[in-house]
JSON list of C-alpha atoms and ligand atoms in Angstrom, two decimals:
[
{"chain": "A", "resi": 24, "resn": "MET", "atom": "CA", "xyz": [0.27, -0.02, 0.44]},
{"chain": "A", "resi": 25, "resn": "THR", "atom": "CA", "xyz": [1.96, 3.64, -0.65]},
{"chain": "A", "resi": 26, "resn": "PRO", "atom": "CA", "xyz": [1.47, 5.63, 2.33]},
{"chain": "A", "resi": 27, "resn": "ARG", "atom": "CA", "xyz": [-1.62, 8.06, 1.71]},
{"chain": "A", "resi": 28, "resn": "GLU", "atom": "CA", "xyz": [-3.67, 4.27, 1.27]},
{"chain": "A", "resi": 29, "resn": "GLN", "atom": "CA", "xyz": [-1.53, 3.50, 4.25]},
{"chain": "A", "resi": 30, "resn": "ALA", "atom": "CA", "xyz": [-3.42, 6.00, 6.31]},
{"chain": "A", "resi": 31, "resn": "ALA", "atom": "CA", "xyz": [-6.69, 5.67, 4.42]},
{"chain": "A", "resi": 32, "resn": "PHE", "atom": "CA", "xyz": [-7.07, 1.84, 5.80]},
{"chain": "A", "resi": 33, "resn": "LYS", "atom": "CA", "xyz": [-5.63, 3.25, 9.33]},
{"chain": "A", "resi": 34, "resn": "ALA", "atom": "CA", "xyz": [-8.20, 6.39, 9.87]},
{"chain": "A", "resi": 35, "resn": "GLY", "atom": "CA", "xyz": [-11.46, 3.52, 7.85]},
{"chain": "A", "resi": 36, "resn": "ILE", "atom": "CA", "xyz": [-9.73, 1.16, 11.42]},
{"chain": "A", "resi": 37, "resn": "GLU", "atom": "CA", "xyz": [-10.55, 3.61, 13.81]},
{"chain": "A", "resi": 38, "resn": "VAL", "atom": "CA", "xyz": [-14.22, 4.62, 12.25]},
{"chain": "A", "resi": 39, "resn": "ALA", "atom": "CA", "xyz": [-14.65, 0.97, 12.81]},
{"chain": "A", "resi": 40, "resn": "GLN", "atom": "CA", "xyz": [-13.34, 0.61, 16.53]},
{"chain": "A", "resi": 41, "resn": "GLN", "atom": "CA", "xyz": [-14.25, 4.29, 17.64]},
{"chain": "A", "resi": 42, "resn": "MET", "atom": "CA", "xyz": [-17.65, 2.75, 15.96]},
{"chain": "A", "resi": 43, "resn": "ALA", "atom": "CA", "xyz": [-18.23, -0.53, 17.80]},
{"chain": "A", "resi": 44, "resn": "LEU", "atom": "CA", "xyz": [-17.78, 0.33, 20.81]},
{"chain": "A", "resi": 45, "resn": "THR", "atom": "CA", "xyz": [-20.52, 3.29, 20.35]},
{"chain": "A", "resi": 46, "resn": "ALA", "atom": "CA", "xyz": [-22.63, 0.42, 19.88]},
{"chain": "A", "resi": 47, "resn": "ALA", "atom": "CA", "xyz": [-21.22, -1.00, 23.05]},
{"chain": "A", "resi": 48, "resn": "VAL", "atom": "CA", "xyz": [-21.73, 1.90, 25.64]},
{"chain": "A", "resi": 49, "resn": "THR", "atom": "CA", "xyz": [-25.82, 2.61, 23.47]},
{"chain": "A", "resi": 50, "resn": "LEU", "atom": "CA", "xyz": [-26.00, -1.54, 24.70]},
{"chain": "A", "resi": 51, "resn": "GLU", "atom": "CA", "xyz": [-24.28, -0.47, 28.09]},
{"chain": "A", "resi": 52, "resn": "VAL", "atom": "CA", "xyz": [-27.23, 2.16, 28.43]},
{"chain": "A", "resi": 53, "resn": "ARG", "atom": "CA", "xyz": [-30.51, 0.09, 27.00]},
{"chain": "A", "resi": 54, "resn": "ASP", "atom": "CA", "xyz": [-33.32, -0.65, 30.19]},
{"chain": "A", "resi": 55, "resn": "ASP", "atom": "CA", "xyz": [-32.52, -3.91, 29.29]},
{"chain": "A", "resi": 56, "resn": "ALA", "atom": "CA", "xyz": [-28.91, -3.43, 29.31]},
{"chain": "A", "resi": 57, "resn": "ARG", "atom": "CA", "xyz": [-28.54, -6.62, 32.85]},
{"chain": "A", "resi": 58, "resn": "GLU", "atom": "CA", "xyz": [-29.80, -8.91, 30.68]},
{"chain": "A", "resi": 59, "resn": "LEU", "atom": "CA", "xyz": [-27.50, -11.25, 29.31]},
{"chain": "A", "resi": 60, "resn": "ARG", "atom": "CA", "xyz": [-27.99, -11.03, 25.53]},
{"chain": "A", "resi": 61, "resn": "GLN", "atom": "CA", "xyz": [-27.86, -7.60, 25.95]},
{"chain": "A", "resi": 62, "resn": "GLN", "atom": "CA", "xyz": [-23.76, -8.34, 27.95]},
{"chain": "A", "resi": 63, "resn": "ALA", "atom": "CA", "xyz": [-23.02, -10.55, 25.57]},
{"chain": "A", "resi": 64, "resn": "ALA", "atom": "CA", "xyz": [-23.24, -8.17, 22.63]},
{"chain": "A", "resi": 65, "resn": "ALA", "atom": "CA", "xyz": [-21.69, -5.12, 24.69]},
{"chain": "A", "resi": 66, "resn": "ALA", "atom": "CA", "xyz": [-18.85, -7.93, 25.18]},
{"chain": "A", "resi": 67, "resn": "ALA", "atom": "CA", "xyz": [-18.41, -8.74, 21.92]},
{"chain": "A", "resi": 68, "resn": "LEU", "atom": "CA", "xyz": [-18.30, -5.51, 19.84]},
{"chain": "A", "resi": 69, "resn": "GLN", "atom": "CA", "xyz": [-15.60, -4.86, 23.07]},
{"chain": "A", "resi": 70, "resn": "GLY", "atom": "CA", "xyz": [-13.88, -7.19, 22.61]},
{"chain": "A", "resi": 71, "resn": "PHE", "atom": "CA", "xyz": [-13.85, -6.55, 18.44]},
{"chain": "A", "resi": 72, "resn": "ALA", "atom": "CA", "xyz": [-13.10, -2.69, 18.57]},
{"chain": "A", "resi": 73, "resn": "ALA", "atom": "CA", "xyz": [-9.47, -4.21, 21.28]},
{"chain": "A", "resi": 74, "resn": "GLY", "atom": "CA", "xyz": [-8.89, -7.24, 18.10]},
{"chain": "A", "resi": 75, "resn": "LEU", "atom": "CA", "xyz": [-9.26, -3.75, 15.10]},
{"chain": "A", "resi": 76, "resn": "LYS", "atom": "CA", "xyz": [-6.83, -1.82, 17.77]},
{"chain": "A", "resi": 77, "resn": "ILE", "atom": "CA", "xyz": [-4.29, -5.18, 19.07]},
{"chain": "A", "resi": 78, "resn": "ALA", "atom": "CA", "xyz": [-3.95, -6.65, 14.38]},
{"chain": "A", "resi": 79, "resn": "PHE", "atom": "CA", "xyz": [-3.74, -2.96, 12.74]},
{"chain": "A", "resi": 80, "resn": "LEU", "atom": "CA", "xyz": [-3.45, -0.51, 14.71]},
{"chain": "A", "resi": 81, "resn": "GLU", "atom": "CA", "xyz": [-0.57, -1.30, 17.68]},
{"chain": "A", "resi": 82, "resn": "PRO", "atom": "CA", "xyz": [2.80, -1.09, 16.17]},
{"chain": "A", "resi": 83, "resn": "PRO", "atom": "CA", "xyz": [3.83, -4.24, 16.12]},
{"chain": "A", "resi": 84, "resn": "ALA", "atom": "CA", "xyz": [6.35, -4.09, 18.74]},
{"chain": "A", "resi": 85, "resn": "ASP", "atom": "CA", "xyz": [3.90, -3.49, 20.75]},
{"chain": "A", "resi": 86, "resn": "GLN", "atom": "CA", "xyz": [2.09, -6.56, 19.71]},
{"chain": "A", "resi": 87, "resn": "THR", "atom": "CA", "xyz": [5.19, -8.66, 20.21]},
{"chain": "A", "resi": 88, "resn": "ARG", "atom": "CA", "xyz": [5.69, -7.06, 23.43]},
{"chain": "A", "resi": 89, "resn": "MET", "atom": "CA", "xyz": [1.79, -7.57, 24.98]},
{"chain": "A", "resi": 90, "resn": "ARG", "atom": "CA", "xyz": [1.04, -10.49, 23.23]},
{"chain": "A", "resi": 91, "resn": "ARG", "atom": "CA", "xyz": [3.73, -11.95, 25.88]},
{"chain": "A", "resi": 92, "resn": "VAL", "atom": "CA", "xyz": [2.37, -10.39, 28.78]},
{"chain": "A", "resi": 93, "resn": "PHE", "atom": "CA", "xyz": [-1.32, -12.42, 27.31]},
{"chain": "A", "resi": 94, "resn": "GLU", "atom": "CA", "xyz": [0.75, -15.67, 27.35]},
{"chain": "A", "resi": 95, "resn": "ALA", "atom": "CA", "xyz": [2.60, -15.79, 30.95]},
{"chain": "A", "resi": 96, "resn": "ILE", "atom": "CA", "xyz": [-1.40, -14.27, 32.26]},
{"chain": "A", "resi": 97, "resn": "SER", "atom": "CA", "xyz": [-3.74, -17.06, 30.16]},
{"chain": "A", "resi": 98, "resn": "ALA", "atom": "CA", "xyz": [-0.24, -19.85, 31.94]},
{"chain": "A", "resi": 99, "resn": "GLN", "atom": "CA", "xyz": [-1.94, -18.61, 34.90]},
{"chain": "A", "resi": 100, "resn": "ASP", "atom": "CA", "xyz": [-4.57, -20.59, 37.39]},
{"chain": "A", "resi": 101, "resn": "GLY", "atom": "CA", "xyz": [-7.31, -18.13, 38.70]},
{"chain": "A", "resi": 102, "resn": "ASP", "atom": "CA", "xyz": [-9.10, -14.44, 38.08]},
{"chain": "A", "resi": 103, "resn": "SER", "atom": "CA", "xyz": [-5.80, -12.50, 39.29]},
{"chain": "A", "resi": 104, "resn": "GLY", "atom": "CA", "xyz": [-1.88, -12.70, 39.57]},
{"chain": "A", "resi": 105, "resn": "THR", "atom": "CA", "xyz": [1.25, -11.04, 38.89]},
{"chain": "A", "resi": 106, "resn": "VAL", "atom": "CA", "xyz": [4.07, -11.53, 35.35]},
{"chain": "A", "resi": 107, "resn": "GLU", "atom": "CA", "xyz": [7.02, -9.96, 35.28]},
{"chain": "A", "resi": 108, "resn": "CYS", "atom": "CA", "xyz": [6.45, -7.22, 32.80]},
{"chain": "A", "resi": 109, "resn": "PRO", "atom": "CA", "xyz": [7.94, -7.65, 29.88]},
{"chain": "A", "resi": 110, "resn": "GLU", "atom": "CA", "xyz": [9.20, -3.54, 29.72]},
{"chain": "A", "resi": 111, "resn": "CYS", "atom": "CA", "xyz": [11.06, -3.67, 32.77]},
{"chain": "A", "resi": 112, "resn": "LYS", "atom": "CA", "xyz": [11.56, -5.89, 33.89]},
{"chain": "A", "resi": 113, "resn": "GLY", "atom": "CA", "xyz": [9.58, -5.51, 37.42]},
{"chain": "A", "resi": 114, "resn": "ARG", "atom": "CA", "xyz": [5.67, -7.71, 38.83]},
{"chain": "A", "resi": 115, "resn": "LEU", "atom": "CA", "xyz": [2.61, -6.71, 36.49]},
{"chain": "A", "resi": 116, "resn": "SER", "atom": "CA", "xyz": [-0.45, -7.51, 38.31]},
{"chain": "A", "resi": 117, "resn": "TRP", "atom": "CA", "xyz": [-3.65, -8.70, 36.19]},
{"chain": "A", "resi": 118, "resn": "ALA", "atom": "CA", "xyz": [-7.17, -9.02, 36.28]},
{"chain": "A", "resi": 119, "resn": "ARG", "atom": "CA", "xyz": [-10.70, -10.41, 34.96]},
{"chain": "A", "resi": 120, "resn": "ASP", "atom": "CA", "xyz": [-13.35, -9.04, 35.24]},
{"chain": "A", "resi": 121, "resn": "SER", "atom": "CA", "xyz": [-15.38, -12.21, 36.62]},
{"chain": "A", "resi": 122, "resn": "PHE", "atom": "CA", "xyz": [-18.71, -9.87, 35.32]},
{"chain": "A", "resi": 123, "resn": "ASN", "atom": "CA", "xyz": [-17.68, -8.99, 32.01]},
{"chain": "A", "resi": 124, "resn": "GLY", "atom": "CA", "xyz": [-14.37, -11.12, 31.54]},
{"chain": "A", "resi": 125, "resn": "HIS", "atom": "CA", "xyz": [-12.49, -8.04, 30.88]},
{"chain": "A", "resi": 126, "resn": "LEU", "atom": "CA", "xyz": [-8.90, -8.29, 31.95]},
{"chain": "A", "resi": 127, "resn": "HIS", "atom": "CA", "xyz": [-6.88, -5.41, 33.39]},
{"chain": "A", "resi": 128, "resn": "GLY", "atom": "CA", "xyz": [-2.69, -4.80, 34.00]},
{"chain": "A", "resi": 129, "resn": "GLN", "atom": "CA", "xyz": [-0.56, -2.72, 35.84]},
{"chain": "A", "resi": 130, "resn": "CYS", "atom": "CA", "xyz": [2.91, -2.82, 36.29]},
{"chain": "A", "resi": 131, "resn": "GLU", "atom": "CA", "xyz": [4.45, -1.57, 39.70]},
{"chain": "A", "resi": 132, "resn": "THR", "atom": "CA", "xyz": [6.93, 1.36, 38.08]},
{"chain": "A", "resi": 133, "resn": "ASP", "atom": "CA", "xyz": [5.15, 4.26, 37.51]},
{"chain": "A", "resi": 134, "resn": "GLY", "atom": "CA", "xyz": [4.81, 5.16, 33.58]},
{"chain": "A", "resi": 135, "resn": "CYS", "atom": "CA", "xyz": [4.98, 1.67, 32.23]},
{"chain": "A", "resi": 136, "resn": "LEU", "atom": "CA", "xyz": [3.05, -0.30, 31.55]},
{"chain": "A", "resi": 137, "resn": "ARG", "atom": "CA", "xyz": [-0.87, -0.28, 32.08]},
{"chain": "A", "resi": 138, "resn": "TRP", "atom": "CA", "xyz": [-4.04, -1.61, 30.17]},
{"chain": "A", "resi": 139, "resn": "MET", "atom": "CA", "xyz": [-7.74, -2.62, 30.65]},
{"chain": "A", "resi": 140, "resn": "GLN", "atom": "CA", "xyz": [-9.84, -5.06, 27.88]},
{"chain": "B", "resi": 27, "resn": "LIG", "atom": "ZN1", "xyz": [7.14, -2.74, 33.74]}
]
């Protein structure tokens, strides 16, 4: 792709990501937002948006770094724990929300890795 085509592609991915997140928020504020079907749909849209970001918008170095973190986390049992931060070798705490399945992570080092998805 030419740089111009790459920019247009990236802009399209960002729009798709924003639309998915907007649709998820729309579901979350409905009167029936507590129903499992609405929660599942919102979670799927959030996962789709996160997947678009990881697959197309983040630089490859970040993808590799985050993939290593997710592999280390998935090798652990339970809904929370700590792994070695791939960035600074410090302690990175993680927790999975048992309600919506979101994975939160934060390195102990100020300004280092931190995410919620
Ligand atoms: Zn770190």
